[in-house]
PDB file of C-alpha atoms in Angstrom:
ATOM      1  CA  MET A 709      60.258  -0.124 -34.985  1.00 92.00           C
ATOM      2  CA  ASP A 710      59.307   3.262 -32.641  1.00 97.00           C
ATOM      3  CA  VAL A 711      62.523   5.271 -32.056  1.00 97.00           C
ATOM      4  CA  VAL A 712      62.299   6.412 -28.457  1.00 97.00           C
ATOM      5  CA  TYR A 713      65.894   7.796 -28.342  1.00 97.00           C
ATOM      6  CA  THR A 714      68.587   8.977 -30.809  1.00 97.00           C
ATOM      7  CA  ALA A 715      71.953   9.585 -29.946  1.00 97.00           C
ATOM      8  CA  ALA A 716      73.730  12.093 -32.414  1.00 98.00           C
ATOM      9  CA  ALA A 717      77.455  12.575 -32.504  1.00 97.00           C
ATOM     10  CA  THR A 718      80.010  14.135 -35.024  1.00 98.00           C
ATOM     11  CA  ALA A 719      83.604  13.152 -35.350  1.00 97.00           C
ATOM     12  CA  THR A 720      86.562  14.846 -37.661  1.00 96.00           C
ATOM     13  CA  GLY A 721      88.436  11.563 -38.114  1.00 91.00           C
ATOM     14  CA  ARG A 722      90.399   8.957 -35.821  1.00 91.00           C
ATOM     15  CA  ASP A 723      92.866  11.619 -35.258  1.00 93.00           C
ATOM     16  CA  GLY A 724      90.730  14.581 -34.406  1.00 95.00           C
ATOM     17  CA  ARG A 725      87.451  14.874 -31.749  1.00 97.00           C
ATOM     18  CA  ALA A 726      84.138  13.319 -31.318  1.00 97.00           C
ATOM     19  CA  VAL A 727      81.370  15.817 -29.909  1.00 98.00           C
ATOM     20  CA  SER A 728      77.633  14.488 -29.051  1.00 98.00           C
ATOM     21  CA  SER A 729      74.821  16.684 -29.968  1.00 98.00           C
ATOM     22  CA  ASP A 730      74.091  17.539 -26.435  1.00 98.00           C
ATOM     23  CA  GLY A 731      78.017  18.381 -25.638  1.00 97.00           C
ATOM     24  CA  ARG A 732      78.034  15.565 -22.945  1.00 97.00           C
ATOM     25  CA  LEU A 733      80.731  13.537 -24.890  1.00 97.00           C
ATOM     26  CA  ASP A 734      83.576  15.580 -26.197  1.00 97.00           C
ATOM     27  CA  LEU A 735      86.864  13.229 -26.719  1.00 96.00           C
ATOM     28  CA  LYS A 736      90.040  14.000 -28.468  1.00 97.00           C
ATOM     29  CA  LEU A 737      90.477  10.856 -30.738  1.00 97.00           C
ATOM     30  CA  ALA A 738      94.031   9.388 -31.823  1.00 97.00           C
ATOM     31  CA  PHE A 739      94.976   6.216 -33.342  1.00 95.00           C
ATOM     32  CA  PRO A 740      96.358   3.486 -30.755  1.00 95.00           C
ATOM     33  CA  PRO A 741     100.191   2.982 -31.215  1.00 95.00           C
ATOM     34  CA  ALA A 742      99.407  -0.425 -32.715  1.00 93.00           C
ATOM     35  CA  LEU A 743      97.734   1.354 -35.302  1.00 93.00           C
ATOM     36  CA  GLY A 744     100.665   3.874 -35.696  1.00 93.00           C
ATOM     37  CA  GLY A 745      99.453   6.422 -33.510  1.00 93.00           C
ATOM     38  CA  ASN A 746     100.517   8.433 -30.494  1.00 94.00           C
ATOM     39  CA  GLY A 747      97.666   6.874 -28.210  1.00 93.00           C
ATOM     40  CA  GLU A 748      97.343  10.210 -26.709  1.00 95.00           C
ATOM     41  CA  GLY A 749      93.280  10.122 -26.994  1.00 96.00           C
ATOM     42  CA  THR A 750      90.566   7.626 -27.056  1.00 97.00           C
ATOM     43  CA  ASN A 751      89.495   5.466 -30.303  1.00 96.00           C
ATOM     44  CA  PRO A 752      86.611   4.092 -31.690  1.00 96.00           C
ATOM     45  CA  GLU A 753      87.366   0.666 -30.914  1.00 97.00           C
ATOM     46  CA  GLN A 754      87.294   1.929 -27.079  1.00 97.00           C
ATOM     47  CA  LEU A 755      84.085   3.667 -27.446  1.00 97.00           C
ATOM     48  CA  PHE A 756      82.405   0.519 -29.130  1.00 98.00           C
ATOM     49  CA  ALA A 757      83.943  -1.379 -26.444  1.00 98.00           C
ATOM     50  CA  ALA A 758      82.407   0.780 -23.365  1.00 98.00           C
ATOM     51  CA  GLY A 759      78.804   1.081 -25.218  1.00 98.00           C
ATOM     52  CA  TYR A 760      78.750  -2.950 -26.274  1.00 98.00           C
ATOM     53  CA  ALA A 761      79.605  -3.675 -22.454  1.00 98.00           C
ATOM     54  CA  ALA A 762      77.302  -1.158 -20.986  1.00 98.00           C
ATOM     55  CA  CYS A 763      74.397  -2.535 -23.349  1.00 98.00           C
ATOM     56  CA  PHE A 764      75.257  -6.192 -22.668  1.00 98.00           C
ATOM     57  CA  ALA A 765      75.107  -5.473 -18.969  1.00 98.00           C
ATOM     58  CA  SER A 766      71.829  -3.986 -19.219  1.00 98.00           C
ATOM     59  CA  ALA A 767      70.384  -6.943 -21.506  1.00 98.00           C
ATOM     60  CA  LEU A 768      71.907  -9.378 -18.778  1.00 98.00           C
ATOM     61  CA  GLY A 769      69.962  -7.632 -16.044  1.00 97.00           C
ATOM     62  CA  ALA A 770      66.636  -7.629 -18.315  1.00 98.00           C
ATOM     63  CA  ALA A 771      67.343 -11.298 -18.671  1.00 98.00           C
ATOM     64  CA  GLY A 772      67.970 -11.909 -14.838  1.00 97.00           C
ATOM     65  CA  ARG A 773      64.921 -10.034 -13.829  1.00 97.00           C
ATOM     66  CA  ALA A 774      62.693 -12.168 -16.280  1.00 97.00           C
ATOM     67  CA  SER A 775      63.984 -15.299 -14.790  1.00 96.00           C
ATOM     68  CA  LYS A 776      63.833 -13.722 -11.186  1.00 96.00           C
ATOM     69  CA  VAL A 777      67.731 -13.988 -10.757  1.00 95.00           C
ATOM     70  CA  ASP A 778      69.473 -11.332  -9.100  1.00 95.00           C
ATOM     71  CA  THR A 779      72.141 -10.246 -11.919  1.00 95.00           C
ATOM     72  CA  ARG A 780      73.268  -6.944 -10.099  1.00 93.00           C
ATOM     73  CA  ASP A 781      76.717  -7.533  -9.098  1.00 95.00           C
ATOM     74  CA  ALA A 782      77.572  -9.005 -12.694  1.00 97.00           C
ATOM     75  CA  SER A 783      79.706  -7.311 -14.830  1.00 98.00           C
ATOM     76  CA  VAL A 784      80.855  -7.307 -18.512  1.00 98.00           C
ATOM     77  CA  THR A 785      84.130  -6.499 -20.487  1.00 98.00           C
ATOM     78  CA  ALA A 786      83.850  -6.226 -24.000  1.00 98.00           C
ATOM     79  CA  GLU A 787      87.495  -6.365 -25.796  1.00 98.00           C
ATOM     80  CA  VAL A 788      87.002  -5.057 -29.138  1.00 98.00           C
ATOM     81  CA  GLY A 789      89.950  -6.179 -31.843  1.00 97.00           C
ATOM     82  CA  ILE A 790      90.772  -4.609 -35.095  1.00 96.00           C
ATOM     83  CA  GLY A 791      92.760  -5.875 -37.850  1.00 95.00           C
ATOM     84  CA  PRO A 792      93.356  -6.177 -41.623  1.00 94.00           C
ATOM     85  CA  ASP A 793      90.327  -8.056 -43.233  1.00 94.00           C
ATOM     86  CA  GLY A 794      91.098  -8.359 -47.009  1.00 95.00           C
ATOM     87  CA  ASP A 795      91.422  -4.783 -48.466  1.00 96.00           C
ATOM     88  CA  SER A 796      90.181  -3.024 -45.540  1.00 95.00           C
ATOM     89  CA  PHE A 797      89.976  -3.487 -41.481  1.00 95.00           C
ATOM     90  CA  GLY A 798      87.547  -6.026 -39.673  1.00 95.00           C
ATOM     91  CA  LEU A 799      86.475  -6.054 -35.981  1.00 97.00           C
ATOM     92  CA  THR A 800      86.128  -8.879 -33.412  1.00 97.00           C
ATOM     93  CA  VAL A 801      84.261  -8.908 -29.730  1.00 98.00           C
ATOM     94  CA  THR A 802      85.156 -10.844 -26.737  1.00 98.00           C
ATOM     95  CA  LEU A 803      82.625 -10.136 -24.248  1.00 98.00           C
ATOM     96  CA  ARG A 804      84.097 -11.299 -20.702  1.00 98.00           C
ATOM     97  CA  ILE A 805      80.972 -12.000 -18.432  1.00 98.00           C
ATOM     98  CA  GLU A 806      81.459 -12.169 -14.722  1.00 98.00           C
ATOM     99  CA  LEU A 807      78.371 -13.436 -12.723  1.00 97.00           C
ATOM    100  CA  PRO A 808      77.725 -13.643  -8.963  1.00 95.00           C
ATOM    101  CA  ASP A 809      78.753 -16.996  -7.461  1.00 94.00           C
ATOM    102  CA  THR A 810      75.046 -17.479  -6.506  1.00 94.00           C
ATOM    103  CA  ILE A 811      74.104 -18.378  -9.958  1.00 96.00           C
ATOM    104  CA  ASP A 812      75.011 -22.264 -11.386  1.00 94.00           C
ATOM    105  CA  ALA A 813      76.900 -22.446 -14.610  1.00 95.00           C
ATOM    106  CA  ALA A 814      73.772 -23.741 -16.593  1.00 96.00           C
ATOM    107  CA  ALA A 815      71.725 -21.015 -15.416  1.00 95.00           C
ATOM    108  CA  GLY A 816      74.383 -18.126 -16.175  1.00 97.00           C
ATOM    109  CA  ARG A 817      74.814 -19.777 -19.565  1.00 98.00           C
ATOM    110  CA  GLU A 818      71.083 -19.375 -20.159  1.00 97.00           C
ATOM    111  CA  LEU A 819      71.052 -15.871 -19.091  1.00 97.00           C
ATOM    112  CA  VAL A 820      74.169 -14.737 -20.987  1.00 98.00           C
ATOM    113  CA  ASP A 821      72.532 -16.641 -24.027  1.00 98.00           C
ATOM    114  CA  ARG A 822      69.247 -14.646 -23.444  1.00 98.00           C
ATOM    115  CA  ALA A 823      71.116 -11.383 -23.256  1.00 98.00           C
ATOM    116  CA  HIS A 824      72.857 -12.067 -26.582  1.00 98.00           C
ATOM    117  CA  GLN A 825      69.252 -12.070 -28.085  1.00 98.00           C
ATOM    118  CA  LEU A 826      68.271  -9.193 -26.196  1.00 98.00           C
ATOM    119  CA  CYS A 827      70.993  -6.674 -26.455  1.00 98.00           C
ATOM    120  CA  PRO A 828      70.743  -4.120 -29.563  1.00 98.00           C
ATOM    121  CA  TYR A 829      74.636  -4.201 -30.032  1.00 98.00           C
ATOM    122  CA  SER A 830      74.549  -7.965 -29.698  1.00 98.00           C
ATOM    123  CA  LYS A 831      71.431  -7.763 -32.795  1.00 97.00           C
ATOM    124  CA  ALA A 832      73.554  -5.373 -34.788  1.00 97.00           C
ATOM    125  CA  THR A 833      76.576  -7.266 -35.062  1.00 96.00           C
ATOM    126  CA  ARG A 834      75.274 -10.684 -35.384  1.00 96.00           C
ATOM    127  CA  GLY A 835      76.430 -12.306 -38.782  1.00 94.00           C
ATOM    128  CA  ASN A 836      78.707  -9.356 -39.444  1.00 93.00           C
ATOM    129  CA  ILE A 837      81.711  -9.686 -36.970  1.00 95.00           C
ATOM    130  CA  GLU A 838      82.613 -12.577 -34.485  1.00 93.00           C
ATOM    131  CA  VAL A 839      81.401 -11.926 -31.241  1.00 97.00           C
ATOM    132  CA  ASP A 840      82.812 -14.650 -28.352  1.00 98.00           C
ATOM    133  CA  LEU A 841      80.974 -15.139 -24.954  1.00 98.00           C
ATOM    134  CA  VAL A 842      83.066 -16.011 -22.252  1.00 98.00           C
ATOM    135  CA  ILE A 843      81.798 -16.436 -18.686  1.00 98.00           C
ATOM    136  CA  GLU A 844      84.421 -16.010 -16.123  1.00 94.00           C
TER     137      GLU A 844
END
């Protein structure tokens, strides 16, 4: 693979800061209340959800363009769950995809399935965590 862009960020832990190498991202991190924290910062699950939603929406756009289907009004919400998994923790993802009313159910399912094949986040998680695709 020819790498065309590399993002770099440094974190000081779940209860610290995350800063990108270019300084555009500079966030206070905190455990969410559900994990015993005060919730006064963002957390890795929120960051992962935002990245996955944006990436999947982009892949959906690419799938739509390839099929000559307008997906500009589509949106993707990623829900990232964390919980005990044996002696550590694991993640789950639900992607909630809202498609324009002009796309029928069968064509919508094909586009979402194609986007799931194209999206780098989907590729990275495939076989590692449960990802549920819900078309709303």
